[in-house]
């Protein structure tokens, strides 16, 4: 395994170089063998556990690694903070995967950096395991996401309101460039760095966008910036719609937690929706429901508008003209998002191509789900099954009334195709909050008592095949008996 350091090319305005702080007693708890293979890392937890624990705690540097912590700003719950940055993360470097894609390898919980402010730079074991479970579940559900390669226990305590076991989690991402990274340079009126960041982002993510030197042609350079922005927008649609499809609530869609690559990043306060409710929110600090389930499409547009603002100086010296250039892209983003939302929901009910009145069919269903407080995941599984057998018809008719018959008529022409489409789009199992919490509690006890993480691994095995009914799937399909009414999630743990 050998890492490269492309981010260094951007220069020191973009990061602070600094080493992870070594930990007392690193022990490898989770190793993502499949992801390691994809990254062509030829080390296994069976034979190289000690070395992996050293590498992925930060105690020993991987060949080629020149660790750094990235600078970024961000709007947190609508309020701009110009100085955030990786307060507890170190980018070890990049690796090329077996498909030729460059991926960042980043440690989180690896000690303080220039950006730590009053934080301790550490991460507790529970949130580290949670990020591993949630990101792997998202990946298997078909949601664009950052991944987890490893969780290493540090043998040190992390103090929150009481001591917890500490851990370092290794995140793999297409990049860690966030909307907040652009805001960092915009806030400093550093147009030169902005252009360098756009160029770097195009090289990394959008090779279809031609890079044009602003000194050679202002006109062409502004068309590059617009193409870049359009490419970023296109990535956010499948992201947020995949969340809406599976009932994922990100929980902290601050601009520093919005990656331009369109990957889910930052699993701190995320949760899954049970019964359909637009206002579903579990984050303890999201008192106004800014990041509630049903707000996510609107918030993504808000975040993209913030990104657009950072790009204005690259489009024209005249702000009005710059706005005129970029505004149509945001308007089109809104249209595409709404159009694709209906396509996504249509697919969930077995409709591939929308025809007249399908929008109403979808809207009516959503209203019924909300009014009848129906479990989102279970209802779509029942509808899928209802296409091929009539076991659930009575129950579905009772809750959905005449909608059920209208829908049956709509898909009657090709039931086979409808069933196939629905089976692909409606997961049988999601990482339900109550199961995740139960597994985390038992895993932490097992760790303390020097036991194994077999319960967690069994859960992961099910989550890795969410569209297939395995023998154990049924153990994790139930909705919580209390509707998770007292469930709260936390940021920055
Ligand atoms: P998050 O809520 O995880 O998106 O974090 C917001 C900001 O707080 C980022 O700049 C993090 O790097 C920083 N941060 C979160 N937890 C810690 C910590 N324990 N020590 C230092 N910085 C932290
Ligand atoms: Mg964050």
CSV table of C-alpha atoms in Angstrom, one decimal, residues 62-386:
chain,number,residue,atom,x,y,z
A,62,UNK,CA,1.7,4.2,5.6
A,63,UNK,CA,4.3,4.5,2.9
A,64,UNK,CA,4.1,7.8,1.1
A,65,UNK,CA,1.7,9.4,3.6
A,66,UNK,CA,2.1,13.1,4.4
A,67,UNK,CA,-0.8,13.7,6.7
A,68,UNK,CA,-2.7,17.0,6.7
A,69,UNK,CA,-5.9,18.5,8.1
A,70,UNK,CA,-8.0,20.4,5.6
A,71,UNK,CA,-9.3,23.9,6.0
A,72,UNK,CA,-12.9,24.7,5.5
A,73,UNK,CA,-15.7,27.0,6.6
A,74,UNK,CA,-19.4,26.2,6.8
A,75,UNK,CA,-22.9,27.3,7.4
A,76,UNK,CA,-24.0,25.4,10.6
A,77,UNK,CA,-27.8,25.5,11.0
A,78,UNK,CA,-27.8,28.6,8.7
A,79,UNK,CA,-25.1,30.5,10.6
A,80,UNK,CA,-21.8,31.0,8.8
A,81,UNK,CA,-18.6,29.9,10.7
A,82,UNK,CA,-15.6,31.0,8.7
A,83,UNK,CA,-13.1,28.8,10.6
A,84,UNK,CA,-13.9,25.1,10.9
A,85,UNK,CA,-11.6,22.6,9.3
A,86,UNK,CA,-10.6,19.1,10.3
A,87,UNK,CA,-10.5,19.4,14.0
A,88,UNK,CA,-10.1,15.7,14.6
A,89,UNK,CA,-9.2,14.3,11.2
A,90,UNK,CA,-6.0,13.6,9.2
A,91,UNK,CA,-6.0,13.0,5.5
A,92,UNK,CA,-3.3,10.3,5.2
A,93,UNK,CA,-3.2,10.6,1.4
A,94,UNK,CA,-4.8,9.2,-1.7
A,95,UNK,CA,-4.9,5.7,-3.2
A,96,UNK,CA,-6.0,4.5,-6.6
A,97,UNK,CA,-8.7,1.8,-6.5
A,98,UNK,CA,-9.0,-1.1,-8.8
A,99,UNK,CA,-11.3,0.9,-11.1
A,100,UNK,CA,-8.7,3.6,-11.5
A,101,UNK,CA,-10.5,6.1,-9.2
A,102,UNK,CA,-8.6,8.2,-6.7
A,103,UNK,CA,-9.8,7.9,-3.2
A,104,UNK,CA,-8.9,9.8,0.0
A,105,UNK,CA,-7.9,7.8,3.1
A,106,UNK,CA,-8.7,9.9,6.1
A,107,UNK,CA,-8.4,9.1,9.9
A,108,UNK,CA,-11.0,10.6,12.1
A,109,UNK,CA,-10.4,10.8,15.9
A,110,UNK,CA,-6.7,10.8,15.3
A,111,UNK,CA,-5.9,13.7,17.6
A,112,UNK,CA,-5.9,17.5,17.5
A,113,UNK,CA,-4.9,19.7,14.6
A,114,UNK,CA,-4.5,23.4,13.9
A,115,UNK,CA,-8.4,23.4,13.5
A,116,UNK,CA,-9.4,21.7,16.8
A,117,UNK,CA,-10.5,24.9,18.6
A,118,UNK,CA,-11.5,23.6,22.1
A,119,UNK,CA,-12.0,20.0,20.9
A,120,UNK,CA,-9.9,17.0,22.0
A,121,UNK,CA,-9.4,15.6,18.5
A,122,UNK,CA,-10.8,12.3,19.5
A,123,UNK,CA,-13.8,10.1,18.7
A,124,UNK,CA,-15.6,7.6,21.0
A,125,UNK,CA,-16.0,4.0,20.0
A,126,UNK,CA,-19.8,4.1,19.8
A,127,UNK,CA,-19.9,6.8,17.1
A,128,UNK,CA,-17.0,5.2,15.2
A,129,UNK,CA,-18.8,1.8,15.1
A,130,UNK,CA,-22.0,3.7,14.1
A,131,UNK,CA,-20.3,5.4,11.2
A,132,UNK,CA,-19.0,2.0,10.0
A,133,UNK,CA,-22.5,0.4,10.2
A,134,UNK,CA,-24.4,3.3,8.7
A,135,UNK,CA,-22.0,4.0,5.8
A,136,UNK,CA,-21.8,0.3,4.9
A,137,UNK,CA,-25.6,0.0,5.1
A,138,UNK,CA,-26.0,3.1,2.8
A,139,UNK,CA,-23.5,1.7,0.3
A,140,UNK,CA,-25.4,-1.6,0.1
A,141,UNK,CA,-28.7,0.3,-0.2
A,142,UNK,CA,-27.2,2.0,-3.3
A,143,UNK,CA,-26.8,5.4,-1.7
A,144,UNK,CA,-23.7,7.4,-2.9
A,145,UNK,CA,-21.6,7.5,0.2
A,146,UNK,CA,-18.2,7.7,1.9
A,147,UNK,CA,-17.1,4.4,3.2
A,148,UNK,CA,-15.4,3.0,6.3
A,149,UNK,CA,-12.3,0.9,6.0
A,150,UNK,CA,-11.4,0.3,9.6
A,151,UNK,CA,-12.2,1.0,13.2
A,152,UNK,CA,-9.3,0.8,15.6
A,153,UNK,CA,-9.8,1.0,19.4
A,154,UNK,CA,-7.2,3.3,21.0
A,155,UNK,CA,-7.1,1.9,24.5
A,156,UNK,CA,-7.6,5.5,25.7
A,157,UNK,CA,-10.6,7.1,27.3
A,158,UNK,CA,-12.5,9.9,25.6
A,159,UNK,CA,-14.2,12.3,27.9
A,160,UNK,CA,-17.6,13.5,27.0
A,161,UNK,CA,-20.1,13.8,29.9
A,162,UNK,CA,-18.4,10.6,31.2
A,163,UNK,CA,-15.4,8.6,30.0
A,164,UNK,CA,-16.0,6.4,26.9
A,165,UNK,CA,-13.7,4.0,25.1
A,166,UNK,CA,-11.9,5.8,22.2
A,167,UNK,CA,-11.5,4.8,18.6
A,168,UNK,CA,-10.1,6.0,15.3
A,169,UNK,CA,-12.3,5.4,12.2
A,170,UNK,CA,-10.8,5.4,8.7
A,171,UNK,CA,-13.0,7.1,6.1
A,172,UNK,CA,-12.6,6.5,2.4
A,173,UNK,CA,-14.1,9.2,0.1
A,174,UNK,CA,-13.9,10.3,-3.5
A,175,UNK,CA,-12.6,13.5,-1.9
A,176,UNK,CA,-13.3,15.6,1.2
A,177,UNK,CA,-13.9,18.8,-0.8
A,178,UNK,CA,-17.0,20.3,0.7
A,179,UNK,CA,-19.2,23.3,-0.1
A,180,UNK,CA,-17.5,24.7,3.0
A,181,UNK,CA,-14.1,24.4,1.4
A,182,UNK,CA,-15.2,26.9,-1.3
A,183,UNK,CA,-16.8,29.1,1.4
A,184,UNK,CA,-13.4,29.2,3.2
A,185,UNK,CA,-11.7,30.9,0.2
A,186,UNK,CA,-14.7,33.0,-0.7
A,187,UNK,CA,-14.8,34.4,2.9
A,188,UNK,CA,-11.2,35.4,2.5
A,189,UNK,CA,-11.8,36.9,-1.0
A,190,UNK,CA,-9.0,34.6,-2.2
A,191,UNK,CA,-10.1,34.3,-5.9
A,192,UNK,CA,-6.9,32.7,-6.9
A,193,UNK,CA,-7.3,29.8,-4.5
A,194,UNK,CA,-11.0,29.5,-5.5
A,195,UNK,CA,-10.0,28.9,-9.1
A,196,UNK,CA,-7.3,26.4,-8.1
A,197,UNK,CA,-9.9,24.6,-6.1
A,198,UNK,CA,-12.3,24.5,-9.0
A,199,UNK,CA,-9.5,23.2,-11.2
A,200,UNK,CA,-8.5,20.6,-8.7
A,201,UNK,CA,-12.1,19.5,-8.3
A,202,UNK,CA,-12.6,19.2,-12.0
A,203,UNK,CA,-9.5,17.0,-12.4
A,204,UNK,CA,-10.6,14.9,-9.5
A,205,UNK,CA,-14.3,14.5,-10.1
A,206,UNK,CA,-15.3,16.0,-13.4
A,207,UNK,CA,-12.8,15.1,-16.1
A,208,UNK,CA,-15.5,16.1,-18.7
A,209,UNK,CA,-15.0,19.7,-17.8
A,210,UNK,CA,-12.1,21.4,-19.6
A,211,UNK,CA,-9.8,23.4,-17.4
A,212,UNK,CA,-9.2,26.9,-18.8
A,213,UNK,CA,-6.7,29.4,-17.6
A,214,UNK,CA,-8.5,32.6,-16.6
A,215,UNK,CA,-5.5,34.7,-17.8
A,216,UNK,CA,-6.0,33.4,-21.3
A,217,UNK,CA,-9.8,33.8,-21.7
A,218,UNK,CA,-12.2,35.2,-19.1
A,219,UNK,CA,-15.1,34.1,-21.2
A,220,UNK,CA,-14.0,30.4,-21.5
A,221,UNK,CA,-12.9,30.3,-17.8
A,222,UNK,CA,-16.3,31.4,-16.7
A,223,UNK,CA,-17.9,28.7,-18.9
A,224,UNK,CA,-15.6,26.2,-17.1
A,225,UNK,CA,-16.9,27.4,-13.7
A,226,UNK,CA,-20.5,27.0,-14.9
A,227,UNK,CA,-19.8,23.5,-16.2
A,228,UNK,CA,-18.2,22.6,-12.9
A,229,UNK,CA,-21.2,23.9,-11.0
A,230,UNK,CA,-23.6,22.1,-13.2
A,231,UNK,CA,-21.6,18.9,-12.6
A,232,UNK,CA,-21.7,19.4,-8.9
A,233,UNK,CA,-25.5,19.9,-9.0
A,234,UNK,CA,-25.9,16.8,-11.1
A,235,UNK,CA,-24.2,14.7,-8.3
A,236,UNK,CA,-26.5,16.0,-5.6
A,237,UNK,CA,-29.7,14.8,-7.2
A,238,UNK,CA,-29.1,11.0,-6.9
A,239,UNK,CA,-27.7,11.6,-3.5
A,240,UNK,CA,-30.6,13.4,-1.9
A,241,UNK,CA,-33.1,11.3,-3.8
A,242,UNK,CA,-31.5,8.1,-2.6
A,243,UNK,CA,-31.9,9.4,1.0
A,244,UNK,CA,-35.6,10.1,0.3
A,245,UNK,CA,-36.0,6.6,-1.2
A,246,UNK,CA,-34.7,4.7,1.8
A,247,UNK,CA,-35.9,7.0,4.6
A,248,UNK,CA,-32.5,8.3,5.6
A,249,UNK,CA,-32.3,11.5,7.6
A,250,UNK,CA,-28.8,13.0,7.4
A,251,UNK,CA,-29.5,15.2,10.4
A,252,UNK,CA,-26.7,17.8,9.9
A,253,UNK,CA,-26.8,19.0,6.4
A,254,UNK,CA,-24.5,22.0,7.1
A,255,UNK,CA,-22.5,23.2,4.1
A,256,UNK,CA,-19.3,21.7,5.7
A,257,UNK,CA,-21.0,18.3,5.6
A,258,UNK,CA,-22.0,18.6,1.9
A,259,UNK,CA,-19.4,17.0,-0.3
A,260,UNK,CA,-19.2,18.3,-3.9
A,261,UNK,CA,-18.7,14.6,-5.0
A,262,UNK,CA,-22.3,13.9,-4.0
A,263,UNK,CA,-21.4,11.3,-1.4
A,264,UNK,CA,-23.0,11.1,2.0
A,265,UNK,CA,-20.6,12.4,4.6
A,266,UNK,CA,-20.7,12.8,8.3
A,267,UNK,CA,-22.9,10.2,10.0
A,268,UNK,CA,-22.9,11.9,13.4
A,269,UNK,CA,-26.6,12.5,14.1
A,270,UNK,CA,-28.2,10.6,11.1
A,271,UNK,CA,-31.2,8.3,11.6
A,272,UNK,CA,-33.7,6.3,9.7
A,273,UNK,CA,-37.4,7.2,9.4
A,274,UNK,CA,-40.0,4.7,10.7
A,275,UNK,CA,-43.6,5.8,10.0
A,276,UNK,CA,-43.7,8.3,7.2
A,277,UNK,CA,-43.5,11.8,8.5
A,278,UNK,CA,-42.0,14.7,6.6
A,279,UNK,CA,-41.1,16.3,9.9
A,280,UNK,CA,-39.1,13.3,11.2
A,281,UNK,CA,-36.1,14.6,13.0
A,282,UNK,CA,-34.0,12.9,15.7
A,283,UNK,CA,-31.0,15.2,16.1
A,284,UNK,CA,-31.0,16.6,19.7
A,285,UNK,CA,-29.8,20.0,18.5
A,286,UNK,CA,-32.2,20.4,15.5
A,287,UNK,CA,-35.0,21.9,17.5
A,288,UNK,CA,-36.6,23.6,14.5
A,289,UNK,CA,-36.5,20.6,12.2
A,290,UNK,CA,-34.2,22.4,9.7
A,291,UNK,CA,-32.8,19.1,8.7
A,292,UNK,CA,-36.0,17.0,9.0
A,293,UNK,CA,-36.6,14.2,6.5
A,294,UNK,CA,-38.9,16.2,4.3
A,295,UNK,CA,-36.7,19.3,4.2
A,296,UNK,CA,-33.7,17.6,2.7
A,297,UNK,CA,-34.4,18.5,-0.9
A,298,UNK,CA,-34.9,22.2,0.0
A,299,UNK,CA,-31.8,22.3,2.1
A,300,UNK,CA,-29.7,20.8,-0.6
A,301,UNK,CA,-30.9,23.6,-2.9
A,302,UNK,CA,-30.0,26.1,-0.1
A,303,UNK,CA,-26.5,24.6,0.2
A,304,UNK,CA,-26.0,24.7,-3.6
A,305,UNK,CA,-27.1,28.3,-3.6
A,306,UNK,CA,-24.3,29.0,-1.0
A,307,UNK,CA,-21.9,27.2,-3.3
A,308,UNK,CA,-23.1,29.3,-6.3
A,309,UNK,CA,-22.4,32.5,-4.2
A,310,UNK,CA,-18.8,31.5,-3.7
A,311,UNK,CA,-18.3,31.1,-7.5
A,312,UNK,CA,-19.6,34.6,-8.4
A,313,UNK,CA,-16.2,36.3,-8.4
A,314,UNK,CA,-15.0,33.7,-10.9
A,315,UNK,CA,-17.8,34.5,-13.3
A,316,UNK,CA,-17.6,38.3,-13.6
A,317,UNK,CA,-16.3,41.3,-11.9
A,318,UNK,CA,-19.9,42.6,-12.0
A,319,UNK,CA,-21.9,40.7,-9.4
A,320,UNK,CA,-25.2,41.3,-11.2
A,321,UNK,CA,-23.8,39.7,-14.4
A,322,UNK,CA,-22.3,36.8,-12.4
A,323,UNK,CA,-25.7,36.1,-10.8
A,324,UNK,CA,-27.4,36.3,-14.2
A,325,UNK,CA,-25.0,33.6,-15.4
A,326,UNK,CA,-25.4,31.1,-12.6
A,327,UNK,CA,-29.1,31.6,-11.6
A,328,UNK,CA,-30.5,29.6,-14.5
A,329,UNK,CA,-28.5,26.6,-13.3
A,330,UNK,CA,-30.1,26.7,-9.9
A,331,UNK,CA,-33.5,27.0,-11.5
A,332,UNK,CA,-32.8,24.0,-13.6
A,333,UNK,CA,-31.5,22.1,-10.6
A,334,UNK,CA,-34.8,22.7,-8.9
A,335,UNK,CA,-36.7,21.4,-11.9
A,336,UNK,CA,-34.6,18.4,-12.3
A,337,UNK,CA,-34.8,17.5,-8.6
A,338,UNK,CA,-38.6,17.7,-8.6
A,339,UNK,CA,-38.8,15.7,-11.9
A,340,UNK,CA,-36.4,13.0,-10.6
A,341,UNK,CA,-38.1,12.9,-7.2
A,342,UNK,CA,-41.3,11.8,-9.0
A,343,UNK,CA,-39.5,9.3,-11.1
A,344,UNK,CA,-37.8,7.9,-7.9
A,345,UNK,CA,-41.2,7.6,-6.1
A,346,UNK,CA,-42.8,6.2,-9.3
A,347,UNK,CA,-40.1,3.5,-9.3
A,348,UNK,CA,-41.0,2.6,-5.7
A,349,UNK,CA,-44.5,1.8,-6.8
A,350,UNK,CA,-43.5,-0.1,-9.9
A,351,UNK,CA,-43.9,2.6,-12.5
A,352,UNK,CA,-40.9,3.1,-14.8
A,353,UNK,CA,-42.2,6.0,-17.0
A,354,UNK,CA,-44.5,8.6,-15.7
A,355,UNK,CA,-47.8,9.3,-17.6
A,356,UNK,CA,-50.5,11.8,-16.9
A,357,UNK,CA,-52.0,11.5,-13.3
A,358,UNK,CA,-49.0,9.6,-12.0
A,359,UNK,CA,-47.9,12.6,-10.0
A,360,UNK,CA,-51.3,12.6,-8.3
A,361,UNK,CA,-51.0,8.9,-7.6
A,362,UNK,CA,-47.7,9.5,-5.9
A,363,UNK,CA,-48.8,12.6,-4.0
A,364,UNK,CA,-51.9,10.9,-2.8
A,365,UNK,CA,-49.9,7.9,-1.5
A,366,UNK,CA,-47.5,10.2,0.4
A,367,UNK,CA,-50.5,11.9,2.0
A,368,UNK,CA,-51.9,8.6,3.0
A,369,UNK,CA,-48.6,7.3,4.4
A,370,UNK,CA,-48.4,10.4,6.6
A,371,UNK,CA,-52.1,10.5,7.6
A,372,UNK,CA,-52.2,6.7,8.5
A,373,UNK,CA,-48.7,6.9,10.1
A,374,UNK,CA,-47.6,3.9,8.0
A,375,UNK,CA,-44.1,2.5,8.3
A,376,UNK,CA,-42.2,3.7,5.2
A,377,UNK,CA,-40.0,0.7,4.6
A,378,UNK,CA,-42.6,-1.9,5.5
A,379,UNK,CA,-45.4,-0.4,3.5
A,380,UNK,CA,-43.3,-0.5,0.3
A,381,UNK,CA,-42.3,-4.1,1.0
A,382,UNK,CA,-45.9,-5.0,1.4
A,383,UNK,CA,-46.9,-3.2,-1.8
A,384,UNK,CA,-44.1,-5.0,-3.6
A,385,UNK,CA,-45.4,-8.3,-2.4
A,386,UNK,CA,-48.9,-7.3,-3.3
